[in-house]
Short mmCIF file of C-alpha atoms and ligand atoms in Angstrom, two decimals:
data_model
loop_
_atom_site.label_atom_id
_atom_site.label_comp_id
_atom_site.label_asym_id
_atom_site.label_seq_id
_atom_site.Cartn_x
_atom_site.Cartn_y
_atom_site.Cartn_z
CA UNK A 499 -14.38 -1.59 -21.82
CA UNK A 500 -12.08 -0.74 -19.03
CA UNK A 501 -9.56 1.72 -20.83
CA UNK A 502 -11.62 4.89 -20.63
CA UNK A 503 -9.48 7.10 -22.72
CA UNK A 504 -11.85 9.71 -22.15
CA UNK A 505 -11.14 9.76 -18.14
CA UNK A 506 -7.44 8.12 -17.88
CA UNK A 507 -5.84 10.90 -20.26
CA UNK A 508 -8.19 13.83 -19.73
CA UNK A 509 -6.66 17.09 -19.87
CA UNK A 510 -5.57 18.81 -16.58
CA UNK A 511 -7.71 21.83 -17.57
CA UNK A 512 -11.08 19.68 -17.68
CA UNK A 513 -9.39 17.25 -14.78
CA UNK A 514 -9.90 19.99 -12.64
CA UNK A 515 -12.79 21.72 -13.54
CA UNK A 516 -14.54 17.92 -12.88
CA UNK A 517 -12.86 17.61 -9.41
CA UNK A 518 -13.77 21.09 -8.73
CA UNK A 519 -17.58 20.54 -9.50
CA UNK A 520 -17.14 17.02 -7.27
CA UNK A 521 -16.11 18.73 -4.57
CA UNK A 522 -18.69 20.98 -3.83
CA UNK A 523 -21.05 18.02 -4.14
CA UNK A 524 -18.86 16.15 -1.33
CA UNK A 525 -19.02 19.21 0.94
CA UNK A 526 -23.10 18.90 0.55
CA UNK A 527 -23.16 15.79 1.09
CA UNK A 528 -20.92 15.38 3.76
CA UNK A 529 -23.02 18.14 5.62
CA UNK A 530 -25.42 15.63 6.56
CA UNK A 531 -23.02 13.72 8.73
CA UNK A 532 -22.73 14.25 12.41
CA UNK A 533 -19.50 15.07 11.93
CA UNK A 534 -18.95 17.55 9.63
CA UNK A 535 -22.55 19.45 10.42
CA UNK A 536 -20.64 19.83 13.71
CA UNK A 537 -17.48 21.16 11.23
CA UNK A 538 -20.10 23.28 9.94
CA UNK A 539 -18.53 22.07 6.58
CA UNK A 540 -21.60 23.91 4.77
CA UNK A 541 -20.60 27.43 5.70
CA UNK A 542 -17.37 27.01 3.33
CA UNK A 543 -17.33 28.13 0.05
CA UNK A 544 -15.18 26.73 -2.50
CA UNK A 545 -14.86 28.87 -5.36
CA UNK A 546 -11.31 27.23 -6.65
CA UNK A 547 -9.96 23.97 -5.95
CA UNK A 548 -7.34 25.92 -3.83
CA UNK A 549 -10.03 26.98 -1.38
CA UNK A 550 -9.31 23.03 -0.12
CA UNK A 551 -6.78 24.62 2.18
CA UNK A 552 -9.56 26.73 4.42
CA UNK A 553 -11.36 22.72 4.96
CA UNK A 554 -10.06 21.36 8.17
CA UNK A 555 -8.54 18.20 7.88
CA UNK A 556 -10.02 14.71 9.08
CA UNK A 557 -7.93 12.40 11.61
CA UNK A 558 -7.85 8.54 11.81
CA UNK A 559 -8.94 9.80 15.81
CA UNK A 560 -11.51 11.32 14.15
CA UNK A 561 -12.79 8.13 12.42
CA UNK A 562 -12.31 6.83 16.14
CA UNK A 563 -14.52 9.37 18.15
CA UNK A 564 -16.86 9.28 15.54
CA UNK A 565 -17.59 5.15 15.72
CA UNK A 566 -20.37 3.75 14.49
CA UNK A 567 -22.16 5.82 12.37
CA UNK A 568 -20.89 9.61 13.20
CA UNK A 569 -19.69 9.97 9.69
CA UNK A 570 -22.06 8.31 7.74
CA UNK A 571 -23.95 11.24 5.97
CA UNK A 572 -27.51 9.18 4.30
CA UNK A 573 -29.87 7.07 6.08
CA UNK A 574 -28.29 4.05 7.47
CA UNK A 575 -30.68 2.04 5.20
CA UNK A 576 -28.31 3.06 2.32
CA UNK A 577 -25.33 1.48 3.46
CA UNK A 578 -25.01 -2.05 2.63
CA UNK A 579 -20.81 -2.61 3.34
CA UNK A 580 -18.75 -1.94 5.74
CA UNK A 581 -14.66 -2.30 6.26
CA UNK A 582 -12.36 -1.69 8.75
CA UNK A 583 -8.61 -0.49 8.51
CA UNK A 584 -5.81 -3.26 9.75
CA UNK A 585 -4.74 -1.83 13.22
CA UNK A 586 -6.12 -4.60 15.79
CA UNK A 587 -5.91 -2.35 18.76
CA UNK A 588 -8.34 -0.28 20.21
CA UNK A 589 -11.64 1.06 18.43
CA UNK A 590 -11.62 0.15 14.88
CA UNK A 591 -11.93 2.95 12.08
CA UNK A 592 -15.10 2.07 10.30
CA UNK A 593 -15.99 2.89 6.39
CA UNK A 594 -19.05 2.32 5.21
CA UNK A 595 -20.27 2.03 1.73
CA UNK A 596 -23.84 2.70 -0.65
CA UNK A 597 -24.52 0.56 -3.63
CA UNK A 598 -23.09 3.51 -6.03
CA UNK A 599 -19.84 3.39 -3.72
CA UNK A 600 -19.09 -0.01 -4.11
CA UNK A 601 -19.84 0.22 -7.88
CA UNK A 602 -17.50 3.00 -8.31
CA UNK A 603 -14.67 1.23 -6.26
CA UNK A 604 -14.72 -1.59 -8.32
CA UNK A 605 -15.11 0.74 -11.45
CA UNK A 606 -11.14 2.19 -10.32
CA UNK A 607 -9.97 -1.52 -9.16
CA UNK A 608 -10.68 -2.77 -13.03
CA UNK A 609 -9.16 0.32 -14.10
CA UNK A 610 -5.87 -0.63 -12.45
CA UNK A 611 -6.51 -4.30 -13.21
CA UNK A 612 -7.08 -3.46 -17.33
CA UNK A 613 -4.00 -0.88 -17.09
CA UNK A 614 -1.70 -3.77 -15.93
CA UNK A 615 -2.78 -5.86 -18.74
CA UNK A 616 -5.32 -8.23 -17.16
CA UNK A 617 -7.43 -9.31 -19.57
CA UNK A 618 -10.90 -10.94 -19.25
CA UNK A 619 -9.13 -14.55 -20.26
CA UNK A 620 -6.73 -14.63 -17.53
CA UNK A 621 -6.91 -16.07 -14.49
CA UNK A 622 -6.48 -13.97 -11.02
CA UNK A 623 -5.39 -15.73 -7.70
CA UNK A 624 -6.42 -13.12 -4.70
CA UNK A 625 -4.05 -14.23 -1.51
CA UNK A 626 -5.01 -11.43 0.29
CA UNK A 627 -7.08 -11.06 3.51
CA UNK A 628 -10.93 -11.65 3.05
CA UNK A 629 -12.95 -10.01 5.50
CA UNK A 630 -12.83 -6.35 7.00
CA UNK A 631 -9.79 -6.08 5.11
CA UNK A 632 -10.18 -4.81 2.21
CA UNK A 633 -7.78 -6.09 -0.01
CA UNK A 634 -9.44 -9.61 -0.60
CA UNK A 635 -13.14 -8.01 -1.74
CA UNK A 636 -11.71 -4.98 -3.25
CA UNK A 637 -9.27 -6.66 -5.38
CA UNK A 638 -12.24 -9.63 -5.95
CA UNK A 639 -14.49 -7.75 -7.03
CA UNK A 640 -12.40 -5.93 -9.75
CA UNK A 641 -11.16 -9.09 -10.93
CA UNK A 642 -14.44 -10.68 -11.71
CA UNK A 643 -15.86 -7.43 -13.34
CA UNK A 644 -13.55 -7.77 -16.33
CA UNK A 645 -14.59 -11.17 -16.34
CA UNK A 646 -11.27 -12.99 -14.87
CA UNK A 647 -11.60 -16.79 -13.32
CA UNK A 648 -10.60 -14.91 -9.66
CA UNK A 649 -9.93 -17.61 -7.15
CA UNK A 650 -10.54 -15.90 -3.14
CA UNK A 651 -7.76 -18.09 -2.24
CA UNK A 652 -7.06 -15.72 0.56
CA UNK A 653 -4.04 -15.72 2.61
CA UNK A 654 -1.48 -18.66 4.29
CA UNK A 655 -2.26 -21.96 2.98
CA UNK A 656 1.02 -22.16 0.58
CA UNK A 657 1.02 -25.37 -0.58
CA UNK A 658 -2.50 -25.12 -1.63
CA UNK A 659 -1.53 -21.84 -2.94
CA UNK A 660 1.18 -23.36 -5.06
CA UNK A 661 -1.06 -26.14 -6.33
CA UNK A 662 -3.77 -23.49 -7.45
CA UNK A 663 -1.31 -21.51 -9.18
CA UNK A 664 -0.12 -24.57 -11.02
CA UNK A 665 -3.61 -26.15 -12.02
CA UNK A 666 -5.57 -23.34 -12.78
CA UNK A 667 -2.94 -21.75 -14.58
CA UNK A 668 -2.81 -18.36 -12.70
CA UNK A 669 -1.83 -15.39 -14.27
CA UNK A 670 -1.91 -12.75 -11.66
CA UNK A 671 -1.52 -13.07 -8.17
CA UNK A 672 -2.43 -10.10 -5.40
CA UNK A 673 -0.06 -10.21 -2.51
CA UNK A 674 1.23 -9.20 -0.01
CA UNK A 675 5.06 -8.56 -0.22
CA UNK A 676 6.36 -10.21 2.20
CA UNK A 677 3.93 -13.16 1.54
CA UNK A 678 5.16 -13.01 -1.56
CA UNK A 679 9.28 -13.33 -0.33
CA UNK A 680 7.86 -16.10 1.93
CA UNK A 681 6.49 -18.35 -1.29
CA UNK A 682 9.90 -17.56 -2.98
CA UNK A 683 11.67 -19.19 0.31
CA UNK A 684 9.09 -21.95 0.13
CA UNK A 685 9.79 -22.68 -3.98
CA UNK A 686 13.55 -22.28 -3.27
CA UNK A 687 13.51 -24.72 -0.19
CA UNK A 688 12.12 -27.47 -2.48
CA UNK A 689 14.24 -26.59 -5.09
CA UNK A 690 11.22 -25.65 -7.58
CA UNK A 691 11.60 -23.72 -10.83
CA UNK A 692 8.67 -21.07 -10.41
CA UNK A 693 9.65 -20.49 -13.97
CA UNK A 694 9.30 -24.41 -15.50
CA UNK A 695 6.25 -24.87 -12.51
CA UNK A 696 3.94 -21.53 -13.50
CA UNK A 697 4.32 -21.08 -17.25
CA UNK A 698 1.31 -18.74 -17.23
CA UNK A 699 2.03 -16.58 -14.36
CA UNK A 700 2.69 -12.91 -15.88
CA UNK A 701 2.11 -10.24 -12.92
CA UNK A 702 1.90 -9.67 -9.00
CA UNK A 703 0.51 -7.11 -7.48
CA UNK A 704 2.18 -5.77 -4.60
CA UNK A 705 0.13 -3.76 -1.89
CA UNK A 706 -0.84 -3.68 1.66
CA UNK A 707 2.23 -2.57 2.88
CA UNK A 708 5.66 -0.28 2.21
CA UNK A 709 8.12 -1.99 0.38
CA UNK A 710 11.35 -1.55 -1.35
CA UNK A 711 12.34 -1.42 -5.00
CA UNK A 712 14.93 -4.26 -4.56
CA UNK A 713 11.60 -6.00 -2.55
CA UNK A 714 9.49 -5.63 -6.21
CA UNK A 715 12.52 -6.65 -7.93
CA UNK A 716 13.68 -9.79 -6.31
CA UNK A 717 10.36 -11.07 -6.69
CA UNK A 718 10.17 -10.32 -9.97
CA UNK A 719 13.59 -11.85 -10.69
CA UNK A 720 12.53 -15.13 -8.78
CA UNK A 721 9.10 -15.69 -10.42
CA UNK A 722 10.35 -14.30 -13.99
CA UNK A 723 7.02 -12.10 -13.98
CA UNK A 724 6.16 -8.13 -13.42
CA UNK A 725 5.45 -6.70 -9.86
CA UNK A 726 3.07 -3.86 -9.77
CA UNK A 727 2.68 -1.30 -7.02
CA UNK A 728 -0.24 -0.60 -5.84
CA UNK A 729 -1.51 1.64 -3.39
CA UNK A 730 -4.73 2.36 -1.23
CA UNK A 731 -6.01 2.64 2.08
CA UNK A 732 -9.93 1.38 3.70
CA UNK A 733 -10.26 4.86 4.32
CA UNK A 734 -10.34 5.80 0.52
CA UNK A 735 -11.93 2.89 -0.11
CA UNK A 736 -9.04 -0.28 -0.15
CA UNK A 737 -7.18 -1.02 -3.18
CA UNK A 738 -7.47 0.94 -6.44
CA UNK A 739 -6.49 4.71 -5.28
CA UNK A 740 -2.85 4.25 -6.50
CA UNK A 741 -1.74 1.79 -9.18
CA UNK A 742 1.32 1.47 -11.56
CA UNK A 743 1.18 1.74 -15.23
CA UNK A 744 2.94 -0.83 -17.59
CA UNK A 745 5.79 2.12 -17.14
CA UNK A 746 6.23 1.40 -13.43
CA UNK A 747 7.63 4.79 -12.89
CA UNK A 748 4.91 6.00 -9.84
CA UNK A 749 1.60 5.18 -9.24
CA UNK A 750 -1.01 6.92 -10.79
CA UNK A 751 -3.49 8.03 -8.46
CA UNK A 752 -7.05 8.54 -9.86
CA UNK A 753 -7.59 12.28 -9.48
CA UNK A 754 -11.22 11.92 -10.82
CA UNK A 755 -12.33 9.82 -7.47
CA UNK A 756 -9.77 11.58 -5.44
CA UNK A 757 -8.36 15.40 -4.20
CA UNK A 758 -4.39 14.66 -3.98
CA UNK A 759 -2.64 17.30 -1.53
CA UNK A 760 1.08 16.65 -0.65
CA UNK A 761 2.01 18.68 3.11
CA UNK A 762 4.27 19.45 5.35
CA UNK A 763 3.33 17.05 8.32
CA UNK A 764 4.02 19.34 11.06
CA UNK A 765 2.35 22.55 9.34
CA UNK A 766 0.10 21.15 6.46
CA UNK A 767 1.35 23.89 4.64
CA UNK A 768 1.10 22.61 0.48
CA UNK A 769 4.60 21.37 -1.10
CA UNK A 770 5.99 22.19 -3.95
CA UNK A 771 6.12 19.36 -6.90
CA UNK A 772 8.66 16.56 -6.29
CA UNK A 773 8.56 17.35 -2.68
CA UNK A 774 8.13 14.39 -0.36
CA UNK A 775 5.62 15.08 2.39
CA UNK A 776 2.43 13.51 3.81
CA UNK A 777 -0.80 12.95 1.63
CA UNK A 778 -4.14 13.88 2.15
CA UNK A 779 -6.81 12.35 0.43
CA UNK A 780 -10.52 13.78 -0.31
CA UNK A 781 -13.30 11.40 -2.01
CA UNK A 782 -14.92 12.99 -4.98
CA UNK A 783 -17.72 10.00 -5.34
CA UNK A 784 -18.31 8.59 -2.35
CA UNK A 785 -22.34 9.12 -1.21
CA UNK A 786 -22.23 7.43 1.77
CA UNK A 787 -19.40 8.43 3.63
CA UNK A 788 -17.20 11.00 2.66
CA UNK A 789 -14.07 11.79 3.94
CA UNK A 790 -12.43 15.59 3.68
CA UNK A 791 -8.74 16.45 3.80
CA UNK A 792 -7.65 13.05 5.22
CA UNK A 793 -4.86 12.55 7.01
CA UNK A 794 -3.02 9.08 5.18
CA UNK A 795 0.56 9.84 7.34
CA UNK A 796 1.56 8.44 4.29
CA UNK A 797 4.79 9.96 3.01
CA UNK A 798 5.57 10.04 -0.90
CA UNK A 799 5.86 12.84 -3.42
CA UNK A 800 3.79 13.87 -6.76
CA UNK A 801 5.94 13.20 -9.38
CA UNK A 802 6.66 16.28 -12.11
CA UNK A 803 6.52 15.67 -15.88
CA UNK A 804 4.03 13.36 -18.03
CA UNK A 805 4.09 9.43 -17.91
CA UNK A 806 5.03 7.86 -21.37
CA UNK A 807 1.76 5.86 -21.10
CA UNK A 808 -0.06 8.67 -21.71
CA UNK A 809 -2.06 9.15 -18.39
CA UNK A 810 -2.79 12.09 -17.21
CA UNK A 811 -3.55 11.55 -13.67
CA UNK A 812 -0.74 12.19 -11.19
CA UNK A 813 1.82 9.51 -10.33
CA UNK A 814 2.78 9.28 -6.31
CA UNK A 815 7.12 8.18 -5.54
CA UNK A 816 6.76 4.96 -4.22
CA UNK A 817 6.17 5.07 -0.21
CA UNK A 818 8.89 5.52 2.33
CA UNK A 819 6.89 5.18 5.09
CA UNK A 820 4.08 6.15 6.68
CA UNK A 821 5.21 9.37 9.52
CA UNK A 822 4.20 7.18 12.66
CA UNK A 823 6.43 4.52 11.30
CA UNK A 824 9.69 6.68 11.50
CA UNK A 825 11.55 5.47 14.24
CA UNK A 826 14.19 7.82 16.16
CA UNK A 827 16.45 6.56 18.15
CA UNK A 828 19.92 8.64 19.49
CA UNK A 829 17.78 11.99 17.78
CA UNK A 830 18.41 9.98 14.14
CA UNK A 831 15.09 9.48 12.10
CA UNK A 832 15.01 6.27 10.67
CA UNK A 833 12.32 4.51 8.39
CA UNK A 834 11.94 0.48 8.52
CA UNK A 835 12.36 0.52 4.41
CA UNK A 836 15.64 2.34 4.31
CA UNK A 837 16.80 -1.26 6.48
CA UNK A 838 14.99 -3.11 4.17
CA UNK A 839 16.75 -2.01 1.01
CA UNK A 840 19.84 -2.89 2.53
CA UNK A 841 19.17 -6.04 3.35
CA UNK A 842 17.79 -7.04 0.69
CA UNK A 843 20.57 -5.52 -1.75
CA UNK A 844 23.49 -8.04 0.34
CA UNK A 845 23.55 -11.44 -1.34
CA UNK A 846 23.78 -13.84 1.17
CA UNK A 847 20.80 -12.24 3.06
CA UNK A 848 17.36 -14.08 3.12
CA UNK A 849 13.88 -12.43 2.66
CA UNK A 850 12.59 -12.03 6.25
CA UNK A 851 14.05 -9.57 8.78
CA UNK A 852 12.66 -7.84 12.18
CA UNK A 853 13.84 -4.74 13.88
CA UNK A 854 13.31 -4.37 17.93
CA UNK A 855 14.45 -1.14 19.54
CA UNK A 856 15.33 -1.47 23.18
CA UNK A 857 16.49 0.50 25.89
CA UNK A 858 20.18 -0.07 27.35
CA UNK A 859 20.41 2.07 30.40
CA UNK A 860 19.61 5.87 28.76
CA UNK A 861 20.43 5.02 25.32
CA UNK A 862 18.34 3.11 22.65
CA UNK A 863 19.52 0.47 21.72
CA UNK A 864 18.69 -2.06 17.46
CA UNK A 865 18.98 -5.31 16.79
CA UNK A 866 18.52 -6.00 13.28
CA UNK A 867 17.03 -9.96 12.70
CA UNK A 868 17.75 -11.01 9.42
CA UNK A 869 17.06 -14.92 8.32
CA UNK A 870 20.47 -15.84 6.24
CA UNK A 871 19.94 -17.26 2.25
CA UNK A 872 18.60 -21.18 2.45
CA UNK A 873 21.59 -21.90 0.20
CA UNK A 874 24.14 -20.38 2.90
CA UNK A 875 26.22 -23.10 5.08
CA UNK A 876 25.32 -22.19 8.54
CA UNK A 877 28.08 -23.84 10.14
CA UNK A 878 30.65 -21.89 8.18
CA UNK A 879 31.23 -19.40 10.68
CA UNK A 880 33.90 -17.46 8.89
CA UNK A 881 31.71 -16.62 5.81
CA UNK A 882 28.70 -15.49 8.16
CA UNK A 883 30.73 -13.56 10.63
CA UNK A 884 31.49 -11.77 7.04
CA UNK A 885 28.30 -11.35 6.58
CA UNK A 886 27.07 -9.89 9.42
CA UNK A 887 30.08 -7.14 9.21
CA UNK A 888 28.95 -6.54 5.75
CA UNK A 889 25.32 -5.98 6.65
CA UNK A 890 26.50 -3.83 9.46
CA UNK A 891 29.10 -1.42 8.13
CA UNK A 892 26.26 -0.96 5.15
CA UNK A 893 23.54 -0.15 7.35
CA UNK A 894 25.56 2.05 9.58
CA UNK A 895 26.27 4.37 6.56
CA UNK A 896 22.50 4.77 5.45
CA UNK A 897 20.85 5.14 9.25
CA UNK A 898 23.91 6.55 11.38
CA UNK A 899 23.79 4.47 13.87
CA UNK A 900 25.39 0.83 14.39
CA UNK A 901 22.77 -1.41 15.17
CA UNK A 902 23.73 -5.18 16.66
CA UNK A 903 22.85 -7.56 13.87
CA UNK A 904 21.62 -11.42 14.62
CA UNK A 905 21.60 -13.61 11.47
CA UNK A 906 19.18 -15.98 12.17
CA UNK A 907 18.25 -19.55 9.96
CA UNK A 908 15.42 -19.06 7.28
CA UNK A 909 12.09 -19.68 8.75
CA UNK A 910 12.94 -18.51 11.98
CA UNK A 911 11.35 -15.24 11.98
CA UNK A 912 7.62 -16.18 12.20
CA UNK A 913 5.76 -14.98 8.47
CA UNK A 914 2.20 -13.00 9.20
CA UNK A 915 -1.13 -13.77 7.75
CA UNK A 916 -1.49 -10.06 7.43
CA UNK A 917 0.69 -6.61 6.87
CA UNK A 918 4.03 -8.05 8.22
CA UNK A 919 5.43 -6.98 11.79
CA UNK A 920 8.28 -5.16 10.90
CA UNK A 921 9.45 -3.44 14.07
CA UNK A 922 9.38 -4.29 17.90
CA UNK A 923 9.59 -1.59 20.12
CA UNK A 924 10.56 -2.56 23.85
CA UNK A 925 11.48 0.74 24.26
CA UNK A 926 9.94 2.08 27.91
CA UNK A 927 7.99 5.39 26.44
P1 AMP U 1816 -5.55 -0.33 5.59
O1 AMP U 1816 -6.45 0.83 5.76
O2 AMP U 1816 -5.55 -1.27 6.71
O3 AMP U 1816 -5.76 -1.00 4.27
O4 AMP U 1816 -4.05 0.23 5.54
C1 AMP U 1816 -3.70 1.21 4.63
C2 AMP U 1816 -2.25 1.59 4.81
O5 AMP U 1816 -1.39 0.55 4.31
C3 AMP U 1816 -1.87 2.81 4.03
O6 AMP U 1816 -2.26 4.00 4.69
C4 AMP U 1816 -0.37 2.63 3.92
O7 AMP U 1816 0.26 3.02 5.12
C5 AMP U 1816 -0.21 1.12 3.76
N1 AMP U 1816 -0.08 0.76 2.32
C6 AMP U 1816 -1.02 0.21 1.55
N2 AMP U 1816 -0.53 -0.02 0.30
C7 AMP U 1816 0.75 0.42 0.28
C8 AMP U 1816 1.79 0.48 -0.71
N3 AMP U 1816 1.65 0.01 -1.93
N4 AMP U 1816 2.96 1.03 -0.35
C9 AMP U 1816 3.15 1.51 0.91
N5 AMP U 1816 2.23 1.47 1.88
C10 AMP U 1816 1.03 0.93 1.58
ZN1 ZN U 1817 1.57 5.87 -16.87
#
């Protein structure tokens, strides 16, 4: 049974007496960590969930310092997983996990899984990364729980992909999204009906990385299916923090594994309802590892009023961004995804773009890549040169600034295995 009434649509009176009780346990238990002994995290008291605010906060720098096992509060002979967040530079950020933690984590992934209406008789293609990532085995291990045929197809491969999808009859696919633009190009290129070809296929699930609205629905328009948001982070665990409900107005976030704040970024001073800001994140359940007040850098805002589905548990505004992703160039802040929904919005446009910021004597200086529509005629000039003033005058009104746009032929701009690369800074700092 994986629609627990009881905790999905619990009131926000017992909601919070639950969390309130969970946190005090976290603060014990984190106690025993290096870290947060050092934090001297047991000397706070918390007599109302407000009393949050006194806890310092926790840094992905903190993570860093803390490498190996500075954070890990129990014997290291209770820790049988560990993951590792996607950056590929410098020391990785390590989260370790008990028995009981992995349990739980899979608990909220088939919560997300059951809400989108997986059932135990469909089947589930994962082509996310395996591995330290935590997509492929947090996902996985969801999916099997409820009983699903889940095939660790993992990413790349899209042929074999295709033929998977197509044999075994796949229902649900997790993806990334611009994988999943990239398998769209592919189907178009041979001229496939993903409708006529994958009769079965009902939902994707679209995580890892920001995306658009226009993103979700283009796929969803392609592949005649249902895209679902969804939301997490290795820190919190991986996937199953953040997930849409058959509404697919926000993602509910589940407030009985997790403390939501919503802050200014430069002050962490709490924002008001409806207010976009940066989220921290506090595990309620985690016993091996806990992590206090943490700084995501991920903006979005709580949504106000109830969700139709009758949920109780907040629902986060899709992501703009994360705050180190903002880009500002001539003093104008600029996010990769307000580009994005441009492009994507322009017929004409393909599914893969780059940004790369560079320097031209004392002023920056974009250049907007964007691979043109397989059905467009490259060689008719007049029609692209259209194009590219279209795309231009459009993006200069959203971002204030006229970047140089190159239209480039589809399958130029190389697809990654992982998050995409989005932006390319040559910018001297
Ligand atoms: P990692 O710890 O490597 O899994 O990366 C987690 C980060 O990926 C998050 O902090 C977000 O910045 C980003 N992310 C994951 N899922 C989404 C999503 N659905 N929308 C926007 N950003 C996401
Ligand atoms: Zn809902």
């Amino acid at each position: 049974m994986y629609w627990n009434k009881d905790h999905e649509c619990i009131t926000r009176e017992r909601l919070e007496e639950v969390q309130l009780q969970k946190l005090r346990q976290t603060l014990k238990r984190a106690a025993g960590s290096p870290f947060y002994k050092a934090k001297g995290i047991a000397d706070y008291t918390i007599k109302d969930l407000s009393d949050i605010r006194k806890l310092p906060v926790t840094t992905k720098q903190d993570l860093r310092d803390a490498y190996p096992y500075g954070m890990v509060c129990t014997p290291i002979d209770d820790v049988v997983r560990l993951h590792s967040s996607s950056g590929t530079t410098g020391t990785p950020t390590v989260v370790y996990h008990g028995t009981n933690d992995i349990d739980n984590w899979t608990e909220l992934v088939t919560r997300c899984l059951y809400m989108m209406g997986l059932r135990k008789n469909h089947v589930f293609q994962n082509m996310i990364g395996y591995g330290l990532f935590t997509g492929g085995l947090g996902l996985h291990y969801g999916a099997e729980r409820l009983g699903c045929l889940t095939i660790p197809s993992g990413p790349g491969n899209t042929k074999r992909q295709l033929k998977f999808m197509k044999d075994y009859h796949t229902t649900a696919i997790h993806i990334i999204p611009s994988y999943a633009l990239h398998l769209a190009d592919t189907l178009e290129s041979a001229g496939v009906d993903p409708k006529k070809e994958f009769p079965d296929f009902k939902f994707a699930i679209l995580g890892a990385e920001p995306h658009s609205e226009e993103t979700r629905q283009k796929v969803e328009k392609f592949f005649g299916i249902e895209a679902f948001n969804s939301y997490g982070l290795s820190e919190m665990n991986g996937p199953g923090v953040a997930f849409e409900c058959p509404e697919r107005k926000g993602m509910h976030i589940w407030e009985d594994a997790f403390l939501v704040e919503i802050v200014d970024p430069d002050t962490l001073e709490p924002l008001p309802q409806g207010t976009k800001g940066e989220l921290l994140l506090t595990t309620l359940n985690r016993e091996v590892m806990p992590i206090i007040r943490y700084r995501t850098r991920d903006l979005t805002s709580i949504m106000p009023g109830s969700c139709a589905c009758g949920r109780t548990h907040a629902r986060l505004e899709r992501f703009s961004g994360r705050s180190d992703d903002m880009m500002i160039l001539k003093g104008v802040n600029i996010f990769p995804m307000q580009i994005e929904a441009i492009l994507i919005g322009i017929p004409g446009v393909g599914r893969n773009y780059q940004i790369i910021l560079e320097q031209k004597g004392n002023n920056d200086h974009m250049i907007v890549r964007a691979e043109i529509d397989p059905s467009i005629n490259v060689d008719a000039y007049r029609s692209l040169e259209k194009l590219r003033e279209r795309i231009t005058r459009e993006l200069r009104d959203e971002i204030l600034i006229t970047p140089e746009v190159d239209l480039c032929e589809p399958g130029s701009i190389p697809v990654a295995q992982g998050k995409a690369v989005r932006v390319i800074d040559r910018r001297e700092l």
